[in-house]
CSV table of C-alpha atoms in Angstrom, one decimal:
chain,number,residue,atom,x,y,z
A,1,MET,CA,20.3,-57.8,-46.9
A,2,ASN,CA,22.0,-56.6,-43.8
A,3,PHE,CA,20.8,-54.0,-41.3
A,4,ALA,CA,22.0,-52.4,-38.1
A,5,VAL,CA,20.4,-50.6,-35.2
A,6,LEU,CA,22.6,-47.9,-33.6
A,7,LEU,CA,21.7,-46.6,-30.1
A,8,ALA,CA,21.9,-42.9,-29.6
A,9,LYS,CA,22.5,-43.0,-25.9
A,10,GLY,CA,25.7,-45.0,-26.0
A,11,LYS,CA,26.0,-46.7,-22.6
A,12,PHE,CA,23.3,-49.3,-22.8
A,13,VAL,CA,24.3,-52.8,-21.6
A,14,ASP,CA,21.1,-54.5,-22.6
A,15,GLU,CA,22.4,-55.4,-26.0
A,16,LEU,CA,25.3,-57.2,-24.5
A,17,ALA,CA,23.0,-59.3,-22.3
A,18,GLY,CA,20.6,-60.2,-25.1
A,19,PHE,CA,18.2,-57.3,-24.5
A,20,ARG,CA,15.2,-58.9,-23.2
A,21,ARG,CA,13.9,-58.4,-19.6
A,22,GLU,CA,10.8,-59.9,-18.2
A,23,ASP,CA,9.7,-56.6,-16.6
A,24,GLY,CA,8.9,-53.3,-18.3
A,25,PRO,CA,7.7,-52.3,-21.8
A,26,ARG,CA,9.2,-53.6,-25.0
A,27,LYS,CA,12.0,-51.4,-26.4
A,28,GLU,CA,11.4,-50.1,-29.9
A,29,PHE,CA,15.0,-50.7,-31.0
A,30,VAL,CA,14.9,-54.3,-29.8
A,31,GLU,CA,11.6,-54.9,-31.8
A,32,ILE,CA,13.1,-53.3,-34.9
A,33,ALA,CA,16.3,-55.3,-34.6
A,34,THR,CA,14.2,-58.5,-34.3
A,35,ALA,CA,12.0,-57.7,-37.2
A,36,LEU,CA,15.0,-57.0,-39.5
A,37,ASN,CA,17.4,-59.6,-38.0
A,38,ALA,CA,19.7,-56.6,-37.5
A,39,ASP,CA,22.9,-56.1,-35.6
A,40,VAL,CA,22.6,-53.7,-32.6
A,41,SER,CA,25.5,-51.4,-31.7
A,42,SER,CA,26.3,-48.7,-29.2
A,43,TYR,CA,29.3,-47.3,-27.5
A,44,THR,CA,29.2,-50.2,-25.0
A,45,SER,CA,29.5,-52.8,-27.7
A,46,ALA,CA,32.0,-50.8,-29.7
A,47,ALA,CA,34.3,-50.4,-26.7
A,48,ALA,CA,34.1,-54.1,-25.9
A,49,ARG,CA,34.9,-55.0,-29.6
A,50,ARG,CA,37.7,-52.5,-30.1
A,51,GLY,CA,39.5,-52.5,-26.8
A,52,SER,CA,41.4,-50.0,-24.6
A,53,TRP,CA,42.6,-47.6,-27.3
A,54,PHE,CA,39.0,-47.0,-28.3
A,55,THR,CA,37.9,-46.4,-24.7
A,56,ARG,CA,40.8,-43.9,-24.1
A,57,ILE,CA,39.8,-41.9,-27.1
A,58,PHE,CA,36.0,-41.9,-26.7
A,59,GLN,CA,35.2,-42.6,-23.1
A,60,SER,CA,34.3,-38.9,-22.5
A,61,ARG,CA,32.5,-38.6,-25.9
A,62,PRO,CA,30.6,-41.8,-26.4
A,63,ALA,CA,28.3,-40.4,-29.1
A,64,TRP,CA,31.3,-39.8,-31.3
A,65,GLY,CA,32.6,-43.3,-30.5
A,66,SER,CA,29.4,-44.9,-31.5
A,67,ALA,CA,29.3,-43.0,-34.7
A,68,ALA,CA,33.0,-43.6,-35.6
A,69,ASP,CA,32.7,-47.4,-34.9
A,70,MET,CA,29.6,-47.6,-37.2
A,71,ALA,CA,31.3,-45.5,-39.9
A,72,LEU,CA,34.2,-48.0,-40.0
A,73,ARG,CA,31.7,-50.9,-40.4
A,74,ILE,CA,29.1,-49.2,-42.7
A,75,GLY,CA,30.1,-51.3,-45.7
A,76,ARG,CA,28.4,-54.3,-44.1
A,77,TYR,CA,25.0,-52.7,-44.0
A,78,LYS,CA,22.4,-51.6,-46.4
A,79,ARG,CA,20.8,-49.3,-43.8
A,80,VAL,CA,21.3,-48.2,-40.2
A,81,TYR,CA,18.4,-47.2,-37.9
A,82,VAL,CA,19.7,-44.7,-35.4
A,83,THR,CA,17.6,-43.9,-32.3
A,84,GLY,CA,18.5,-40.3,-32.0
A,85,GLU,CA,20.2,-37.3,-33.6
A,86,GLU,CA,23.1,-37.2,-31.1
A,87,VAL,CA,24.7,-40.2,-32.8
A,88,GLY,CA,22.8,-40.1,-36.1
A,89,PHE,CA,24.1,-36.7,-37.2
A,90,ARG,CA,27.6,-37.5,-36.1
A,91,LEU,CA,27.5,-40.7,-38.2
A,92,ALA,CA,26.2,-38.7,-41.1
A,93,LEU,CA,29.2,-36.4,-40.9
A,94,PHE,CA,31.6,-39.4,-41.2
A,95,LEU,CA,29.6,-40.8,-44.1
A,96,ALA,CA,29.4,-37.5,-45.9
A,97,LEU,CA,33.2,-37.5,-46.0
A,98,ARG,CA,33.0,-40.9,-47.7
A,99,PHE,CA,30.2,-39.8,-50.1
A,100,SER,CA,27.9,-42.5,-48.8
A,101,ARG,CA,24.3,-42.0,-49.8
A,102,GLU,CA,21.0,-42.9,-48.1
A,103,ARG,CA,22.4,-45.2,-45.5
A,104,ILE,CA,20.9,-43.7,-42.3
A,105,VAL,CA,17.3,-43.8,-41.0
A,106,CYS,CA,17.5,-41.5,-38.0
A,107,VAL,CA,15.0,-40.5,-35.4
A,108,VAL,CA,15.2,-36.7,-34.7
A,109,HIS,CA,13.8,-35.6,-31.3
A,110,ASN,CA,15.1,-32.1,-31.0
A,111,PHE,CA,16.6,-30.4,-34.1
A,112,THR,CA,18.6,-27.6,-32.5
A,113,PRO,CA,20.2,-24.6,-34.2
A,114,MET,CA,23.6,-26.4,-33.9
A,115,TRP,CA,22.4,-29.4,-35.9
A,116,SER,CA,20.8,-27.1,-38.4
A,117,ARG,CA,24.2,-25.5,-39.1
A,118,VAL,CA,25.8,-28.9,-39.3
A,119,LEU,CA,23.2,-30.1,-41.8
A,120,ARG,CA,23.6,-27.1,-44.0
A,121,VAL,CA,27.3,-27.9,-44.3
A,122,MET,CA,27.1,-31.7,-44.8
A,123,GLY,CA,23.8,-31.9,-46.7
A,124,HIS,CA,21.2,-34.6,-46.5
A,125,ARG,CA,22.7,-37.3,-48.8
A,126,PRO,CA,23.7,-39.7,-46.0
A,127,PHE,CA,20.1,-40.0,-44.8
A,128,ALA,CA,17.6,-42.3,-46.4
A,129,ALA,CA,14.9,-40.9,-44.0
A,130,LEU,CA,14.6,-38.7,-40.9
A,131,ILE,CA,11.8,-39.7,-38.5
A,132,THR,CA,10.1,-37.1,-36.3
A,133,VAL,CA,7.3,-37.5,-33.7
A,134,CYS,CA,5.9,-34.0,-34.0
A,135,SER,CA,5.1,-31.8,-36.9
A,136,THR,CA,7.0,-28.8,-35.6
A,137,GLN,CA,10.3,-30.9,-35.8
A,138,ARG,CA,9.3,-32.1,-39.3
A,139,GLN,CA,8.9,-28.5,-40.4
A,140,ALA,CA,12.2,-27.4,-38.9
A,141,LEU,CA,14.0,-30.1,-40.9
A,142,ILE,CA,12.3,-29.1,-44.1
A,143,ASP,CA,13.1,-25.4,-43.4
A,144,ALA,CA,16.7,-26.5,-43.1
A,145,GLY,CA,16.7,-27.9,-46.6
A,146,ILE,CA,15.7,-31.6,-46.2
A,147,PRO,CA,13.4,-32.7,-49.0
A,148,PRO,CA,9.9,-33.2,-47.6
A,149,ASP,CA,9.7,-36.8,-48.8
A,150,LYS,CA,12.7,-37.7,-46.7
A,151,VAL,CA,11.1,-36.4,-43.4
A,152,ILE,CA,8.5,-38.8,-42.1
A,153,ASN,CA,6.4,-37.8,-39.2
A,154,VAL,CA,4.9,-40.6,-37.0
A,155,ALA,CA,3.2,-40.7,-33.7
A,156,ASN,CA,5.4,-41.5,-30.7
A,157,TRP,CA,5.3,-45.2,-30.1
A,158,ILE,CA,4.1,-46.9,-27.0
A,159,ASP,CA,3.9,-50.6,-25.9
A,160,ASP,CA,0.2,-50.7,-25.7
A,161,LYS,CA,0.3,-54.3,-24.6
A,162,TYR,CA,2.2,-53.4,-21.5
A,163,PHE,CA,0.5,-50.1,-20.8
A,164,SER,CA,-3.0,-51.4,-20.9
A,165,PRO,CA,-6.4,-50.8,-19.1
A,166,THR,CA,-6.1,-54.4,-18.0
A,167,PHE,CA,-4.0,-53.1,-15.1
A,168,SER,CA,-6.2,-50.0,-14.4
A,169,ALA,CA,-8.5,-49.4,-11.4
A,170,ASP,CA,-10.6,-46.6,-10.2
A,171,GLY,CA,-8.4,-44.2,-8.3
A,172,LYS,CA,-8.4,-40.9,-6.4
A,173,SER,CA,-4.9,-39.6,-7.0
A,174,PHE,CA,-3.1,-37.7,-9.7
A,175,VAL,CA,0.2,-38.9,-11.2
A,176,ALA,CA,2.9,-37.1,-13.2
A,177,SER,CA,6.1,-38.7,-14.6
A,178,GLY,CA,9.1,-37.8,-16.7
A,179,ALA,CA,11.8,-35.1,-16.6
A,180,GLU,CA,12.2,-33.6,-20.0
A,181,ASN,CA,11.2,-29.9,-19.9
A,182,ARG,CA,8.6,-30.6,-17.2
A,183,ASP,CA,7.0,-27.7,-15.3
A,184,TYR,CA,6.7,-29.2,-11.9
A,185,ALA,CA,6.8,-25.8,-10.2
A,186,THR,CA,3.4,-25.1,-11.8
A,187,LEU,CA,2.1,-28.5,-10.7
A,188,GLU,CA,3.2,-28.0,-7.2
A,189,LYS,CA,1.3,-24.7,-7.0
A,190,ALA,CA,-1.8,-26.4,-8.5
A,191,ALA,CA,-1.5,-29.3,-6.0
A,192,ALA,CA,-2.0,-26.8,-3.1
A,193,GLN,CA,-5.4,-26.0,-4.5
A,194,VAL,CA,-6.8,-29.6,-4.7
A,195,GLU,CA,-7.6,-32.3,-2.2
A,196,SER,CA,-6.3,-35.4,-4.0
A,197,ASP,CA,-2.8,-36.7,-3.6
A,198,VAL,CA,-0.3,-35.9,-6.4
A,199,PHE,CA,2.5,-38.3,-7.0
A,200,VAL,CA,5.4,-37.0,-9.1
A,201,PHE,CA,7.9,-39.4,-10.6
A,202,GLY,CA,10.2,-36.8,-12.0
A,203,HIS,CA,12.7,-39.1,-13.7
A,204,GLY,CA,13.4,-39.7,-17.4
A,205,PHE,CA,15.5,-42.3,-19.1
A,206,HIS,CA,18.8,-40.5,-18.5
A,207,VAL,CA,18.0,-37.5,-16.3
A,208,SER,CA,16.0,-36.6,-13.3
A,209,GLY,CA,13.8,-33.5,-13.0
A,210,ILE,CA,13.4,-33.6,-9.2
A,211,ALA,CA,16.2,-35.7,-7.6
A,212,GLY,CA,18.3,-32.6,-6.9
A,213,GLU,CA,15.6,-30.6,-5.2
A,214,ALA,CA,15.9,-30.0,-1.4
A,215,ALA,CA,13.9,-32.5,0.6
A,216,ASP,CA,13.0,-30.0,3.3
A,217,ARG,CA,11.2,-27.5,1.3
A,218,ASN,CA,7.7,-26.5,2.4
A,219,ARG,CA,5.5,-28.4,-0.1
A,220,PRO,CA,1.8,-29.1,0.0
A,221,LYS,CA,1.2,-32.2,2.1
A,222,ASN,CA,-0.6,-33.9,-0.8
A,223,TYR,CA,2.4,-33.3,-3.2
A,224,HIS,CA,4.7,-36.3,-3.1
A,225,LEU,CA,8.1,-36.5,-4.9
A,226,MET,CA,8.7,-40.2,-5.6
A,227,PRO,CA,11.9,-42.1,-6.1
A,228,ARG,CA,12.8,-43.8,-9.3
A,229,VAL,CA,10.8,-47.1,-9.4
A,230,PRO,CA,10.6,-50.1,-11.8
A,231,PHE,CA,8.2,-49.9,-14.7
A,232,ASP,CA,5.8,-52.3,-13.0
A,233,GLU,CA,5.5,-50.0,-10.0
A,234,LEU,CA,5.1,-46.9,-12.1
A,235,ARG,CA,2.3,-48.7,-14.1
A,236,ARG,CA,0.6,-49.5,-10.8
A,237,TYR,CA,0.5,-45.9,-9.8
A,238,TYR,CA,-0.8,-45.0,-13.3
A,239,ALA,CA,-3.5,-47.7,-12.8
A,240,GLU,CA,-4.6,-46.3,-9.4
A,241,ALA,CA,-4.7,-42.7,-10.5
A,242,ARG,CA,-7.8,-40.7,-11.2
A,243,ALA,CA,-6.0,-39.0,-14.1
A,244,ILE,CA,-2.4,-38.4,-15.3
A,245,VAL,CA,-1.0,-34.8,-15.4
A,246,VAL,CA,1.6,-33.8,-18.0
A,247,PRO,CA,2.8,-30.3,-17.1
A,248,VAL,CA,5.4,-29.2,-19.7
A,249,ASN,CA,7.1,-26.0,-20.9
A,250,ASP,CA,6.2,-24.6,-24.3
A,251,VAL,CA,8.9,-26.1,-26.5
A,252,SER,CA,9.1,-27.0,-30.2
A,253,TYR,CA,9.8,-30.7,-29.7
A,254,ALA,CA,7.7,-33.4,-28.1
A,255,ALA,CA,8.7,-33.1,-24.5
A,256,GLY,CA,6.2,-35.0,-22.4
A,257,VAL,CA,4.9,-37.2,-25.2
A,258,THR,CA,5.9,-40.5,-23.7
A,259,GLY,CA,4.1,-39.9,-20.4
A,260,LEU,CA,1.1,-38.6,-22.4
A,261,VAL,CA,0.7,-41.7,-24.6
A,262,GLU,CA,1.5,-44.0,-21.7
A,263,ALA,CA,-1.4,-42.5,-19.8
A,264,MET,CA,-3.7,-42.7,-22.9
A,265,ALA,CA,-2.8,-46.4,-23.5
A,266,MET,CA,-3.6,-47.1,-19.9
A,267,GLY,CA,-7.1,-45.8,-20.5
A,268,LYS,CA,-6.7,-42.8,-18.2
A,269,PRO,CA,-7.9,-39.2,-18.7
A,270,VAL,CA,-5.0,-36.7,-19.1
A,271,ILE,CA,-4.5,-33.1,-18.1
A,272,VAL,CA,-1.8,-31.7,-20.3
A,273,SER,CA,-0.1,-28.3,-21.0
A,274,ARG,CA,-0.6,-26.7,-24.4
A,275,SER,CA,3.0,-27.1,-25.7
A,276,ARG,CA,3.8,-26.6,-29.4
A,277,GLY,CA,5.8,-29.8,-29.5
A,278,ILE,CA,2.8,-32.0,-28.6
A,279,SER,CA,0.1,-30.2,-30.5
A,280,ASP,CA,-0.3,-33.2,-32.8
A,281,TYR,CA,-1.6,-35.2,-29.8
A,282,LEU,CA,-4.0,-32.7,-28.3
A,283,ASP,CA,-6.9,-33.4,-30.7
A,284,GLY,CA,-7.7,-36.7,-29.1
A,285,PRO,CA,-10.2,-37.2,-26.2
A,286,LEU,CA,-7.6,-36.5,-23.5
A,287,GLY,CA,-9.4,-34.8,-20.7
A,288,TYR,CA,-8.2,-31.2,-20.3
A,289,VAL,CA,-5.7,-29.1,-22.2
A,290,VAL,CA,-4.5,-26.1,-20.1
A,291,ASP,CA,-2.2,-23.1,-20.8
A,292,VAL,CA,1.5,-23.5,-20.1
A,293,ALA,CA,2.6,-22.2,-16.7
A,294,ASP,CA,-0.9,-21.5,-15.5
A,295,PRO,CA,-1.3,-23.0,-12.0
A,296,GLN,CA,-4.8,-21.6,-11.6
A,297,GLY,CA,-6.0,-23.2,-14.8
A,298,LEU,CA,-4.3,-26.5,-14.0
A,299,ALA,CA,-5.8,-26.6,-10.5
A,300,LYS,CA,-9.2,-25.9,-12.0
A,301,ALA,CA,-8.9,-28.8,-14.4
A,302,MET,CA,-7.8,-31.1,-11.5
A,303,ARG,CA,-10.7,-30.0,-9.3
A,304,GLU,CA,-13.2,-30.6,-12.1
A,305,THR,CA,-11.6,-34.0,-12.7
A,306,GLU,CA,-12.2,-34.8,-9.0
A,307,GLN,CA,-15.9,-34.3,-9.6
A,308,ARG,CA,-16.5,-35.9,-13.0
A,309,ALA,CA,-18.4,-39.1,-13.5
A,310,ASP,CA,-17.4,-39.8,-17.1
A,311,LEU,CA,-13.6,-40.5,-16.5
A,312,LYS,CA,-13.9,-44.1,-17.6
A,313,GLN,CA,-15.5,-43.1,-20.9
A,314,ILE,CA,-12.8,-40.5,-21.5
A,315,GLY,CA,-10.1,-43.1,-20.7
A,316,GLU,CA,-11.7,-45.6,-23.1
A,317,ARG,CA,-11.5,-43.1,-25.9
A,318,ASN,CA,-7.9,-42.3,-25.0
A,319,ARG,CA,-7.0,-46.0,-25.2
A,320,GLU,CA,-8.6,-46.3,-28.6
A,321,TRP,CA,-6.7,-43.3,-29.9
A,322,ALA,CA,-3.4,-44.6,-28.5
A,323,VAL,CA,-3.8,-48.0,-30.0
A,324,GLN,CA,-4.8,-46.7,-33.4
A,325,ASN,CA,-2.1,-44.1,-33.6
A,326,CYS,CA,0.8,-45.0,-31.3
A,327,SER,CA,1.0,-48.8,-31.3
A,328,LEU,CA,4.6,-50.1,-31.1
A,329,ASP,CA,3.9,-52.9,-33.5
A,330,GLY,CA,2.6,-50.4,-36.1
A,331,TYR,CA,5.7,-48.2,-35.7
A,332,VAL,CA,8.1,-51.2,-36.0
A,333,ALA,CA,6.3,-52.3,-39.2
A,334,ARG,CA,6.6,-48.9,-40.7
A,335,ILE,CA,10.3,-48.5,-39.8
A,336,ALA,CA,11.1,-52.0,-41.2
A,337,ASP,CA,9.4,-51.0,-44.5
A,338,ILE,CA,11.4,-47.8,-44.7
A,339,MET,CA,14.6,-49.7,-44.0
A,340,ARG,CA,14.0,-52.3,-46.7
A,341,LYS,CA,13.2,-49.8,-49.5
């Protein structure tokens, strides 16, 4: 029984180098590929395999290149796990033309109106399952006509062995990380109203939320825009923080969820915005949930956190919740089971 893993962001080189690195958290696609003994493919490996003609056609559109390459090889595989809709839905378009059924297990992060229109045209038959990490996205897919039993909502995975309280220490700062739909303008205003240092790592996997900002702006002296750092360094800042702040805009997909569950797995209290896309995660211990775009409310939560004596207990409950609900090993086992059915 043959399986494949197809990377949504098509310019990874890890898979050509054997994936594994000594530093940083485990990657979910590597663990799934290992569990299933699956081939891993992306635009990078497709271009290396197919040569210059492929690069000339798809260099400026790698998502289409990844999808086209897999469509040409789909006969080798029972199922393909795709890490995001950018490639997964394009692959489904190709497979719909070939009348292929239930070959794709695709993670859907942000089901946009464009993808909704595409789905209504091509139907759901190429998909064996669609994986979401928030209930708002699951409902959006069902509303677009996907049978409910094909849409599986799971908690966002985290390498809870890497992000662990083992590395944590009592701290006095606040830390924020990530770029996807972050509301750092509100955090900056809140930082001016607290005494503690605020360290902002405004970088995501593929984009940066702060790198383009002017360096000479008048910011609060305790508000620090940090460069992109290795995972081990980011984890050290998490460990030395009093609490982690996740300021996000109100969106219907799970922007901010990675930073949120990283902090919880580290055993840290969290101050997070009340966004629809992460509402599934706001019933846990956390720390504080504040209104979106409310600098006064955010500053109040940060000041109260500066004075609280029970931060360790909150962090311990966060850690327990993260391990129970977001364990990478649990996610991999569930996806492997779906792929084998």
